[in-house]
PDB file of C-alpha atoms in Angstrom:
ATOM      1  CA  UNK Q   1      89.143 -35.992  34.716  1.00 54.00           C
ATOM      2  CA  UNK Q   2      86.675 -37.652  32.335  1.00 57.00           C
ATOM      3  CA  UNK Q   3      83.164 -38.287  33.626  1.00 57.00           C
ATOM      4  CA  UNK Q   4      83.556 -42.128  33.499  1.00 57.00           C
ATOM      5  CA  UNK Q   5      86.591 -42.019  35.795  1.00 54.00           C
ATOM      6  CA  UNK Q   6      84.843 -39.734  38.304  1.00 57.00           C
ATOM      7  CA  UNK Q   7      81.995 -42.172  38.744  1.00 61.00           C
ATOM      8  CA  UNK Q   8      84.374 -44.942  39.945  1.00 60.00           C
ATOM      9  CA  UNK Q   9      86.406 -42.618  42.138  1.00 61.00           C
ATOM     10  CA  UNK Q  10      85.606 -43.151  45.845  1.00 63.00           C
ATOM     11  CA  UNK Q  11      87.099 -41.230  48.719  1.00 69.00           C
ATOM     12  CA  UNK Q  12      87.936 -43.671  51.479  1.00 68.00           C
ATOM     13  CA  UNK Q  13      87.941 -42.560  55.051  1.00 70.00           C
ATOM     14  CA  UNK Q  14      90.244 -44.199  57.640  1.00 68.00           C
ATOM     15  CA  UNK Q  15      87.219 -45.941  59.188  1.00 67.00           C
ATOM     16  CA  UNK Q  16      86.281 -47.464  55.819  1.00 63.00           C
ATOM     17  CA  UNK Q  17      89.843 -48.699  55.272  1.00 63.00           C
ATOM     18  CA  UNK Q  18      89.977 -50.224  58.767  1.00 62.00           C
ATOM     19  CA  UNK Q  19      86.711 -52.118  58.166  1.00 65.00           C
ATOM     20  CA  UNK Q  20      87.808 -53.354  54.722  1.00 60.00           C
ATOM     21  CA  UNK Q  21      91.243 -54.583  55.858  1.00 59.00           C
ATOM     22  CA  UNK Q  22      90.159 -56.058  59.191  1.00 58.00           C
ATOM     23  CA  UNK Q  23      90.098 -59.636  57.928  1.00 55.00           C
ATOM     24  CA  UNK Q  24      93.194 -59.451  55.736  1.00 56.00           C
ATOM     25  CA  UNK Q  25      95.704 -60.215  58.477  1.00 54.00           C
ATOM     26  CA  UNK Q  26      93.919 -63.071  60.198  1.00 53.00           C
ATOM     27  CA  UNK Q  27      94.254 -66.757  59.373  1.00 52.00           C
ATOM     28  CA  UNK Q  28      91.394 -68.396  57.567  1.00 53.00           C
ATOM     29  CA  UNK Q  29      89.621 -71.234  59.294  1.00 51.00           C
ATOM     30  CA  UNK Q  30      90.702 -74.707  58.189  1.00 51.00           C
ATOM     31  CA  UNK Q  31      88.640 -76.307  55.475  1.00 50.00           C
ATOM     32  CA  UNK Q  32      85.689 -78.430  56.492  1.00 48.00           C
ATOM     33  CA  UNK Q  33      86.102 -82.182  56.242  1.00 48.00           C
ATOM     34  CA  UNK Q  34      89.916 -82.207  56.394  1.00 50.00           C
ATOM     35  CA  UNK Q  35      90.034 -83.601  59.912  1.00 54.00           C
ATOM     36  CA  UNK Q  36      92.948 -81.356  60.896  1.00 52.00           C
ATOM     37  CA  UNK Q  37      93.039 -78.810  63.634  1.00 54.00           C
ATOM     38  CA  UNK Q  38      93.925 -75.210  62.803  1.00 52.00           C
ATOM     39  CA  UNK Q  39      97.487 -75.598  64.042  1.00 54.00           C
ATOM     40  CA  UNK Q  40      98.051 -78.710  61.906  1.00 52.00           C
ATOM     41  CA  UNK Q  41      96.766 -76.930  58.828  1.00 54.00           C
ATOM     42  CA  UNK Q  42      99.411 -74.246  59.129  1.00 56.00           C
ATOM     43  CA  UNK Q  43     102.248 -76.524  60.263  1.00 56.00           C
ATOM     44  CA  UNK Q  44     102.437 -75.116  63.765  1.00 60.00           C
ATOM     45  CA  UNK Q  45     102.541 -78.421  65.629  1.00 60.00           C
ATOM     46  CA  UNK Q  46     105.470 -80.754  65.950  1.00 63.00           C
ATOM     47  CA  UNK Q  47     109.064 -80.183  66.885  1.00 69.00           C
ATOM     48  CA  UNK Q  48     110.381 -76.633  66.946  1.00 74.00           C
ATOM     49  CA  UNK Q  49     113.590 -76.081  64.983  1.00 78.00           C
ATOM     50  CA  UNK Q  50     116.407 -73.870  66.132  1.00 86.00           C
ATOM     51  CA  UNK Q  51     118.191 -71.452  63.858  1.00 90.00           C
ATOM     52  CA  UNK Q  52     121.290 -73.664  63.543  1.00 91.00           C
ATOM     53  CA  UNK Q  53     119.175 -76.644  62.531  1.00 90.00           C
ATOM     54  CA  UNK Q  54     117.331 -74.619  59.901  1.00 89.00           C
ATOM     55  CA  UNK Q  55     120.571 -73.253  58.421  1.00 91.00           C
ATOM     56  CA  UNK Q  56     122.261 -76.666  58.519  1.00 92.00           C
ATOM     57  CA  UNK Q  57     119.272 -78.242  56.771  1.00 91.00           C
ATOM     58  CA  UNK Q  58     119.398 -75.664  53.998  1.00 93.00           C
ATOM     59  CA  UNK Q  59     123.180 -76.083  53.677  1.00 94.00           C
ATOM     60  CA  UNK Q  60     122.964 -79.868  53.356  1.00 94.00           C
ATOM     61  CA  UNK Q  61     120.373 -79.611  50.577  1.00 94.00           C
ATOM     62  CA  UNK Q  62     122.573 -77.335  48.426  1.00 95.00           C
ATOM     63  CA  UNK Q  63     124.664 -79.462  46.075  1.00 96.00           C
ATOM     64  CA  UNK Q  64     127.419 -76.876  45.471  1.00 97.00           C
ATOM     65  CA  UNK Q  65     127.734 -76.195  49.187  1.00 96.00           C
ATOM     66  CA  UNK Q  66     128.347 -79.881  49.832  1.00 97.00           C
ATOM     67  CA  UNK Q  67     130.921 -80.052  47.019  1.00 97.00           C
ATOM     68  CA  UNK Q  68     132.731 -77.059  48.528  1.00 97.00           C
ATOM     69  CA  UNK Q  69     132.657 -78.641  51.986  1.00 96.00           C
ATOM     70  CA  UNK Q  70     134.102 -81.898  50.605  1.00 97.00           C
ATOM     71  CA  UNK Q  71     136.905 -80.032  48.806  1.00 95.00           C
ATOM     72  CA  UNK Q  72     137.668 -78.068  51.987  1.00 93.00           C
ATOM     73  CA  UNK Q  73     137.807 -81.247  54.102  1.00 95.00           C
ATOM     74  CA  UNK Q  74     139.984 -83.046  51.545  1.00 94.00           C
ATOM     75  CA  UNK Q  75     142.423 -80.129  51.409  1.00 91.00           C
ATOM     76  CA  UNK Q  76     142.552 -79.977  55.191  1.00 91.00           C
ATOM     77  CA  UNK Q  77     143.174 -83.702  55.603  1.00 93.00           C
ATOM     78  CA  UNK Q  78     145.594 -83.777  52.689  1.00 90.00           C
ATOM     79  CA  UNK Q  79     147.645 -80.928  54.071  1.00 90.00           C
ATOM     80  CA  UNK Q  80     147.947 -82.573  57.491  1.00 90.00           C
ATOM     81  CA  UNK Q  81     148.733 -86.034  56.109  1.00 90.00           C
ATOM     82  CA  UNK Q  82     151.118 -84.790  53.422  1.00 88.00           C
ATOM     83  CA  UNK Q  83     153.212 -83.065  56.061  1.00 82.00           C
ATOM     84  CA  UNK Q  84     153.792 -86.398  57.805  1.00 85.00           C
ATOM     85  CA  UNK Q  85     153.989 -88.846  54.909  1.00 90.00           C
ATOM     86  CA  UNK Q  86     155.301 -86.898  51.908  1.00 87.00           C
ATOM     87  CA  UNK Q  87     158.918 -87.555  50.980  1.00 89.00           C
ATOM     88  CA  UNK Q  88     159.830 -83.873  50.533  1.00 88.00           C
ATOM     89  CA  UNK Q  89     159.611 -81.039  53.020  1.00 88.00           C
ATOM     90  CA  UNK Q  90     158.500 -77.622  51.797  1.00 86.00           C
ATOM     91  CA  UNK Q  91     162.007 -76.312  52.563  1.00 87.00           C
ATOM     92  CA  UNK Q  92     163.950 -79.125  50.846  1.00 85.00           C
ATOM     93  CA  UNK Q  93     165.950 -78.127  47.786  1.00 87.00           C
ATOM     94  CA  UNK Q  94     166.461 -80.821  45.165  1.00 85.00           C
ATOM     95  CA  UNK Q  95     168.696 -80.967  42.101  1.00 87.00           C
ATOM     96  CA  UNK Q  96     165.616 -80.947  39.850  1.00 85.00           C
ATOM     97  CA  UNK Q  97     165.185 -77.344  38.737  1.00 89.00           C
ATOM     98  CA  UNK Q  98     161.946 -76.348  36.939  1.00 91.00           C
ATOM     99  CA  UNK Q  99     160.860 -79.950  36.444  1.00 89.00           C
ATOM    100  CA  UNK Q 100     157.369 -80.495  35.024  1.00 92.00           C
ATOM    101  CA  UNK Q 101     154.842 -82.534  37.026  1.00 93.00           C
ATOM    102  CA  UNK Q 102     155.796 -86.201  37.466  1.00 92.00           C
ATOM    103  CA  UNK Q 103     155.079 -89.095  39.842  1.00 91.00           C
ATOM    104  CA  UNK Q 104     157.806 -87.970  42.254  1.00 89.00           C
ATOM    105  CA  UNK Q 105     156.770 -84.292  42.063  1.00 90.00           C
ATOM    106  CA  UNK Q 106     153.009 -84.061  41.251  1.00 93.00           C
ATOM    107  CA  UNK Q 107     153.057 -80.251  40.883  1.00 93.00           C
ATOM    108  CA  UNK Q 108     156.632 -80.085  39.590  1.00 92.00           C
ATOM    109  CA  UNK Q 109     159.487 -78.068  41.055  1.00 92.00           C
ATOM    110  CA  UNK Q 110     160.306 -74.369  40.943  1.00 93.00           C
ATOM    111  CA  UNK Q 111     163.470 -72.621  39.747  1.00 91.00           C
ATOM    112  CA  UNK Q 112     165.224 -73.207  43.082  1.00 92.00           C
ATOM    113  CA  UNK Q 113     164.316 -76.909  43.213  1.00 90.00           C
ATOM    114  CA  UNK Q 114     161.569 -76.864  45.857  1.00 92.00           C
ATOM    115  CA  UNK Q 115     158.765 -79.396  45.529  1.00 92.00           C
ATOM    116  CA  UNK Q 116     155.637 -77.358  44.695  1.00 93.00           C
ATOM    117  CA  UNK Q 117     153.231 -79.977  46.101  1.00 92.00           C
ATOM    118  CA  UNK Q 118     154.965 -79.812  49.496  1.00 92.00           C
ATOM    119  CA  UNK Q 119     154.805 -76.012  49.421  1.00 92.00           C
ATOM    120  CA  UNK Q 120     151.085 -75.967  48.540  1.00 92.00           C
ATOM    121  CA  UNK Q 121     150.263 -78.439  51.323  1.00 92.00           C
ATOM    122  CA  UNK Q 122     152.336 -76.421  53.820  1.00 91.00           C
ATOM    123  CA  UNK Q 123     150.439 -73.294  52.747  1.00 91.00           C
ATOM    124  CA  UNK Q 124     147.077 -75.054  53.237  1.00 91.00           C
ATOM    125  CA  UNK Q 125     148.150 -76.270  56.667  1.00 90.00           C
ATOM    126  CA  UNK Q 126     149.279 -72.800  57.686  1.00 91.00           C
ATOM    127  CA  UNK Q 127     146.095 -71.165  56.369  1.00 90.00           C
ATOM    128  CA  UNK Q 128     143.853 -73.576  58.263  1.00 87.00           C
ATOM    129  CA  UNK Q 129     145.840 -73.117  61.461  1.00 86.00           C
ATOM    130  CA  UNK Q 130     145.850 -69.297  61.533  1.00 75.00           C
ATOM    131  CA  UNK Q 131     142.898 -67.477  63.188  1.00 69.00           C
TER     132      UNK Q 131
END
């Protein structure tokens, strides 16, 4: 090693390390003149939050999570309501084979004549119902 590097090289004993790091893991005292107690400075007072509340708060503040939740709720409600109010059942066979999307069949029909919208809503309903 060069002579300049040896001069700065210090062998530290465990006692020296313990003395040097003693204050590193303790909280500093609050600043003078702030008028806050130590617990207020570090946000330790007030209402304690449970894990569910913390996770729910983070979820609500994520924009894409809320969009996904809205889409999920709309699909769930749509699948339940479409089963009761839609004019076609997912098993009904019509004379319209391979029709493109229209007002009577929003997703069109398949090669057998089934309404694709009714089949998609029945699939959503079945997926949400299964464990």
